[in-house]
XYZ file of C-alpha atoms in Angstrom:
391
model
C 91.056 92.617 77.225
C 91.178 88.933 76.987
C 94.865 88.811 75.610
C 95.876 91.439 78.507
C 94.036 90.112 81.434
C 96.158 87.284 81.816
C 99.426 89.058 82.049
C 98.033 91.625 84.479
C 96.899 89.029 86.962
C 100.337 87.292 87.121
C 101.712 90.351 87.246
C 99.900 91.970 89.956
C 99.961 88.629 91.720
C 103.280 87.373 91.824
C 104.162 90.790 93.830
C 100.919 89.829 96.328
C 102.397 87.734 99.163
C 102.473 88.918 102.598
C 105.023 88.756 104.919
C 104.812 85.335 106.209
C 106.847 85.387 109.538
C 105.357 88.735 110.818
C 102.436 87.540 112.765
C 101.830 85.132 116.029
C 100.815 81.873 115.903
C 99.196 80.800 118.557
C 100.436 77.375 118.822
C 104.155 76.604 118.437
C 105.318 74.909 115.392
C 102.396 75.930 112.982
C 103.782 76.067 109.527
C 103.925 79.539 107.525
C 100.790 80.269 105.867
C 102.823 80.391 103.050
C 103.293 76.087 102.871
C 100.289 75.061 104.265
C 99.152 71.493 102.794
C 95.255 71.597 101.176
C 93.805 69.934 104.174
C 95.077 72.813 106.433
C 93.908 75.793 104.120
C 90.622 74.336 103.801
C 90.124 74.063 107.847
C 92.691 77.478 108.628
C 91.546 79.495 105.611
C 87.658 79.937 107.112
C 89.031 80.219 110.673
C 92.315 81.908 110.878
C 91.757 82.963 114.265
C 92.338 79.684 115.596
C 95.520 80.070 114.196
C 96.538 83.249 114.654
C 96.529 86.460 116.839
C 93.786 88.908 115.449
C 91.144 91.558 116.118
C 87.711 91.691 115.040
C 86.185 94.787 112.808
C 82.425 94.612 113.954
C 79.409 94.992 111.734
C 76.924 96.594 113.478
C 73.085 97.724 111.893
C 70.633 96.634 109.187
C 72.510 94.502 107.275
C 73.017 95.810 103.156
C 70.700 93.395 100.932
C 72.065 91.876 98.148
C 69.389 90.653 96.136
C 69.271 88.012 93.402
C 68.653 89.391 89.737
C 65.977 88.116 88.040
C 68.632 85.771 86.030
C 71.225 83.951 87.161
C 74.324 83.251 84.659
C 76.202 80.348 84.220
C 78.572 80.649 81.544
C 81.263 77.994 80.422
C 84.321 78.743 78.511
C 87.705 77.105 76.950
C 91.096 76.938 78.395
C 93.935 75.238 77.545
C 92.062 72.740 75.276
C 88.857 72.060 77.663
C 85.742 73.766 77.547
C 85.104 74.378 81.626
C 81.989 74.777 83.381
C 81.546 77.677 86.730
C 81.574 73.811 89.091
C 84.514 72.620 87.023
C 86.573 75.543 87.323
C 85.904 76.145 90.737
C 86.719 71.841 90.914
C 89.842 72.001 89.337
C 91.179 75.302 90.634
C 90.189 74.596 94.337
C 87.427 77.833 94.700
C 86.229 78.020 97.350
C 83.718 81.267 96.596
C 82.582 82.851 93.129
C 80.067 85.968 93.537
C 79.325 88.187 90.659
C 77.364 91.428 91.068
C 75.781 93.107 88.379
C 73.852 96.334 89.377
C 74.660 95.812 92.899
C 72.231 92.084 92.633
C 73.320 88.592 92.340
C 74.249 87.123 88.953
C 76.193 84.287 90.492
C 76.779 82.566 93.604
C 78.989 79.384 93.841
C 80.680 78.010 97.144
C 83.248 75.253 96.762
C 85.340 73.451 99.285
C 82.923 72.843 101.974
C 82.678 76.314 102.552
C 79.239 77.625 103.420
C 78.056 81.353 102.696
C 78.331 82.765 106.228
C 82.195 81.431 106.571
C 84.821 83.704 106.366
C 87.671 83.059 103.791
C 91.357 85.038 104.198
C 92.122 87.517 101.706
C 96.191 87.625 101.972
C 96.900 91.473 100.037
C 93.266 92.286 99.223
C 93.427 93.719 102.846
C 96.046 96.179 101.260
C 93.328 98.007 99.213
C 90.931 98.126 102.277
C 93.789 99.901 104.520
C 93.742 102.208 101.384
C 90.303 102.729 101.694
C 90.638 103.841 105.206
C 93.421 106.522 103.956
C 90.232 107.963 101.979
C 88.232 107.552 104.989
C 90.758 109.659 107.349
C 91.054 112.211 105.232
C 87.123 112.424 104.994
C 87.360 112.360 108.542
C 90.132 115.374 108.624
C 92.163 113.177 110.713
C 94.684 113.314 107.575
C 94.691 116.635 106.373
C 96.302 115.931 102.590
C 98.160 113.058 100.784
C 100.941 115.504 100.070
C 101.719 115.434 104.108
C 104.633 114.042 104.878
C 104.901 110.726 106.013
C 107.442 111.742 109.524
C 103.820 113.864 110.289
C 102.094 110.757 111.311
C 104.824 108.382 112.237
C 107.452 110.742 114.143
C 110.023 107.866 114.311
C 110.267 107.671 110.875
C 112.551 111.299 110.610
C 116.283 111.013 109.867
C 115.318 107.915 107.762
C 115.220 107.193 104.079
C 111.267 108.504 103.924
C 112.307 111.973 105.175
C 110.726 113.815 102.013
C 108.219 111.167 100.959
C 104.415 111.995 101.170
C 101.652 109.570 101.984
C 100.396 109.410 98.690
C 104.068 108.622 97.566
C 103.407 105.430 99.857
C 99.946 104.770 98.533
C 101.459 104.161 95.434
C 104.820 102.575 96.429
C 106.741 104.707 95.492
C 108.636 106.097 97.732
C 112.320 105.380 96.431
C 113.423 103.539 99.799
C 115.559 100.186 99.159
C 113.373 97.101 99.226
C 114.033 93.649 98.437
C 110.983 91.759 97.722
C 112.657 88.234 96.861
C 109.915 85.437 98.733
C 113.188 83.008 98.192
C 115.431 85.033 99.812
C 115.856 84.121 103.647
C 118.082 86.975 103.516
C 115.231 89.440 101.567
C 113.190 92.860 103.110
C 110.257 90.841 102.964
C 111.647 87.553 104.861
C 113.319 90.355 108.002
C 110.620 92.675 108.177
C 108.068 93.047 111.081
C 110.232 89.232 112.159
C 111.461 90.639 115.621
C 110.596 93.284 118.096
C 113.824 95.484 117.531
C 113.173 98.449 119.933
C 110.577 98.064 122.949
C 108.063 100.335 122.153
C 108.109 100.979 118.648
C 106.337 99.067 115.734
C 108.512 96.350 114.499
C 107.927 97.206 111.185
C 108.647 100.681 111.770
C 111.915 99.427 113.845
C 112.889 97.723 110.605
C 112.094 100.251 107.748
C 113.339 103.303 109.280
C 116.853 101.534 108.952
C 116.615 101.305 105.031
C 118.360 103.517 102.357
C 116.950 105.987 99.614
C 117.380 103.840 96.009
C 115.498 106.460 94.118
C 113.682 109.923 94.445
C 110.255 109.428 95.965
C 107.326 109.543 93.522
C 109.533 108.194 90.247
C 109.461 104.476 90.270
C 107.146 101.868 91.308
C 108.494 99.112 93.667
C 106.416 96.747 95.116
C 106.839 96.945 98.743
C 104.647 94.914 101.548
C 106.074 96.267 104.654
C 104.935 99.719 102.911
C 101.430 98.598 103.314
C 101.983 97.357 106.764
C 103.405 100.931 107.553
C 100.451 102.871 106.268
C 98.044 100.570 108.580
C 99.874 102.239 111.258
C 99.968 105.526 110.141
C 95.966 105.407 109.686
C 96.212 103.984 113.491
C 98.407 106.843 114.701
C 96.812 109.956 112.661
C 92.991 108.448 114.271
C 94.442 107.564 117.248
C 92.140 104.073 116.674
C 93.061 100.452 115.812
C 92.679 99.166 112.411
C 89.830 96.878 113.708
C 88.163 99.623 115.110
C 88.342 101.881 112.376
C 87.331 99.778 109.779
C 84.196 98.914 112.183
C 83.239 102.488 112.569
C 84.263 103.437 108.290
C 83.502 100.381 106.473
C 81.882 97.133 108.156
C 78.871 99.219 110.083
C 78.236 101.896 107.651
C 78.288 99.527 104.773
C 75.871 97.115 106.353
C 78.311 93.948 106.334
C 76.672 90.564 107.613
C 79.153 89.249 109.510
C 82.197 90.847 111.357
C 85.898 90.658 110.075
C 88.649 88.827 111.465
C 92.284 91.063 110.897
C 95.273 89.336 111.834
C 98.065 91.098 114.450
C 101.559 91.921 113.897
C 104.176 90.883 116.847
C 103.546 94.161 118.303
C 99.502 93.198 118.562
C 98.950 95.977 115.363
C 97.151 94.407 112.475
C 98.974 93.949 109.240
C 97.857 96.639 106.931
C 99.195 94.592 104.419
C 97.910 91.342 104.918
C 95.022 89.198 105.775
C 91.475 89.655 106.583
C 89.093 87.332 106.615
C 85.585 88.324 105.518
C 82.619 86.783 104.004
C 82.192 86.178 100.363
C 79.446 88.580 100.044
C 81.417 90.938 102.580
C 83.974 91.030 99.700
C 81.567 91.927 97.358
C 80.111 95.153 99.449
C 83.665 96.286 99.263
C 83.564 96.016 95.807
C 80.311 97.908 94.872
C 80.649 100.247 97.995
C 84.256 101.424 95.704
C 81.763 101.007 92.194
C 79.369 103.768 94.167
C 81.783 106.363 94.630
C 82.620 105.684 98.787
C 78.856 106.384 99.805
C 77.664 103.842 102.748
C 73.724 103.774 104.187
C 71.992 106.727 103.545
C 73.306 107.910 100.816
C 76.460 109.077 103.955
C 79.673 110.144 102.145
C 82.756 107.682 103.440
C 85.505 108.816 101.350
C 86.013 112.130 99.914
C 84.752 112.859 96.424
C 87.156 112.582 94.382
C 88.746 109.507 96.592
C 87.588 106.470 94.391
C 88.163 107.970 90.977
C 91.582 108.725 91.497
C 92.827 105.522 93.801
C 91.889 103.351 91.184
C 92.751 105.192 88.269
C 96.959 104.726 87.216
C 98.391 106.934 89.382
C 102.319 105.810 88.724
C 103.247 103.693 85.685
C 107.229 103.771 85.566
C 108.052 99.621 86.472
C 104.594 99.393 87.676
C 102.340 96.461 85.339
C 100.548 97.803 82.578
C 98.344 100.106 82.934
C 99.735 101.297 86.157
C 99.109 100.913 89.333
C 96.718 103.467 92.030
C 96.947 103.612 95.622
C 97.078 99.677 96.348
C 94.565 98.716 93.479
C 95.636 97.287 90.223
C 94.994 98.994 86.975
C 93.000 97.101 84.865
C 92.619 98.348 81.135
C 88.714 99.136 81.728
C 88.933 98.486 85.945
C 90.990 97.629 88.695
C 91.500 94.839 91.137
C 92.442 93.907 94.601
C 94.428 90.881 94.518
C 96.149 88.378 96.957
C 98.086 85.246 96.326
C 96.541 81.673 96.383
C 93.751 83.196 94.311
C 91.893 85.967 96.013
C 90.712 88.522 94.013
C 87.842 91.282 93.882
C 87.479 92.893 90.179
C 85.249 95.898 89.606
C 84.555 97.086 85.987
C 82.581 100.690 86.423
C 81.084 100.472 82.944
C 79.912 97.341 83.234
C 78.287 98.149 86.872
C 80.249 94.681 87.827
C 82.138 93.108 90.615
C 83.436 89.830 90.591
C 84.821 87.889 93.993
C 87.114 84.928 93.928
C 88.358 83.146 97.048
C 90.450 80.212 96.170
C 93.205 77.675 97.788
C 95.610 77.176 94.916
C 98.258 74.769 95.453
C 100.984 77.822 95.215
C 100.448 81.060 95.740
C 101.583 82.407 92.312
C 101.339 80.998 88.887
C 100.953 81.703 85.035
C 98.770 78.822 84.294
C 96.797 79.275 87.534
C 96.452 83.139 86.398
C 95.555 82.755 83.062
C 92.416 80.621 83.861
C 91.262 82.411 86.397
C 91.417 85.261 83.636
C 89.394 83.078 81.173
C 86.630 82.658 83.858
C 86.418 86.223 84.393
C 85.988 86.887 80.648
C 83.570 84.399 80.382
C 81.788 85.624 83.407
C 81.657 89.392 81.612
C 80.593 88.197 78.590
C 77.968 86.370 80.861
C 76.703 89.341 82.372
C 76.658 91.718 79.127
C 74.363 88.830 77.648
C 71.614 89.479 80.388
């Protein structure tokens, strides 16, 4: 595990990065997200709706206790030639939350760049595996009726394009053989045009621009990672419940779950929000996502969320041709023993079943991506298991 966990989070993070130019600023001029200086994603990162347009997914009800265990760990490890303590790490690697959950209580609980618990931190494409999680929650709802519908079913202005024939579950795991570039240095790229314009009055913009895009390979044969996919099922969860995101995720996720403090979600051009991108949600928010997946999609009361059989198989390797070892489920990454949601600049929830542990990182790296910045956060989390089995 320690040898592969490394690889896996470059992997899975490099291919994280949101579509930078597909959401309103409110003030002219403001640099992409992508290039903001330390200063700015320490005062934007906590508060990106002074930044940009969003919506608000409210909490609502008895708020879900998390309490502390009886123990608290505090484990150092090596990298790179220096042995590293939790304050050191989260020091030099500019984190600005840790929270570890063992049994559903508090191992761990370490806040870092002035942040304070009750602030909010942006997650970048860990909001991809909770627009996943409201798939699960539609179909719960009957509002989907099966993954194997077709796609042109929920978002009729998607027929006569290149996803005529793909399913939703085809999306869920991107692969749904439709052309995408992907290239963040590309001006020129799928990612840099995407969701960038209105193109037709009255459609999405991110519909406008994918509906225009070739077939590359049969659906369902070959993983390619594809943002403006994720963005696209976020409105196909909107038009099959005939809700917003926001409002959804209120009603499935934040009130049922018994979240502390409401969620920010930021808006596409067309005033959608970005089922691809960034939310902004407490660190201990983060962490009820993580064991409300861990318990199987139940919220309070022991009431069923997501269909049965919904958590097993999202984050279990559902397609593994060009997708990073193990494979890759419908927006989680495969882990050899768990899975992840990921974003870039650091964000990260990890949920090991066995181990009854979830493990939230909000960070501000210097660049989104990075081998060295991937591999230590990797040694952290190794340490922290080790940590936790040691209890």
């Amino acid at each position: 595990m320690r040898k592969l966990l490394p690889a896996l989070l470059f992997s899975g993070l490099l291919l994280a990065a949101p579509t930078a130019q597909a959401q309103t600023a409110l003030k002219p001029g403001t640099p992409s997200i992508l290039f903001w200086s330390a200063e700015q994603q320490e005062a934007w990162y906590p508060a990106i709706e002074k930044v940009y347009k969003v919506s608000t997914v409210r909490r609502g009800g008895p708020v879900r206790p998390l309490p502390k265990a009886d123990r608290e760990i505090d484990p150092t490890f090596s990298y790179a030639g220096k042995t590293y303590s939790v304050s050191e790490y989260m020091r030099d690697y500019r984190v600005a939350g840790l929270l570890v959950l063992k049994d559903g209580k508090i191992v761990l609980e370490r806040y870092g760049l002035g942040r304070r618990p009750r602030d909010r931190w942006t997650s970048f494409s860990v909001a991809k595996s909770v627009t996943s999680t409201l798939v699960g929650a539609a179909i719960q709802d009957g509002y989907i009726k099966s993954l194997e519908d077709p796609v042109t079913d929920y978002i009729p202005e998607l027929r006569g394009s290149g996803y005529d024939g793909v399913n939703v579950r085809q999306l869920l795991m991107m692969s749904s053989g439709v052309k995408w570039n992907e290239d963040y240095t590309d001006p020129n790229s799928d990612i840099a045009q995407a969701g960038a314009a209105i193109l037709e009055p009255g459609v999405n913009p991110i519909v406008s621009y994918m509906r225009k895009l070739p077939r590359a390979n049969p659906p369902g044969t070959r993983f390619t990672y594809n943002t403006g996919e994720t963005d696209l099922v976020g409105v196909l969860v909107s038009k099959a419940t005939g809700k917003s995101l926001a409002r959804y995720a209120s009603e499935k996720l934040w009130k049922p779950l018994g979240m502390e403090r409401d969620a920010i979600w930021m808006l596409d051009l067309a005033g959608h929000e970005r089922g691809g991108c960034c939310m902004s949600i407490t660190l201990r928010d983060y962490g009820r996502i993580g064991q409300f997946m861990l318990e199987g999609g139940v919220g309070r009361g022991g009431k069923r969320i997501l269909p049965e059989w919904w958590t097993a198989q999202a984050t279990s390797p559902q397609i593994k041709e060009d997708a990073p070892p193990p494979g890759y489920g419908y927006f989680w990454w495969m882990l050899p023993d768990g899975y992840a949601a990921r974003g870039i600049f650091g964000q990260s929830i990890v949920t090991i079943p066995e181990e009854k542990l979830v493990i939230v990182v909000n960070s501000a790296w210097p660049q989104a991506t990075g081998r060295e910045l991937s591999a230590a956060q990797a040694a952290m989390v190794a340490a922290v298991r080790q940590a936790a089995k040691d209890l």
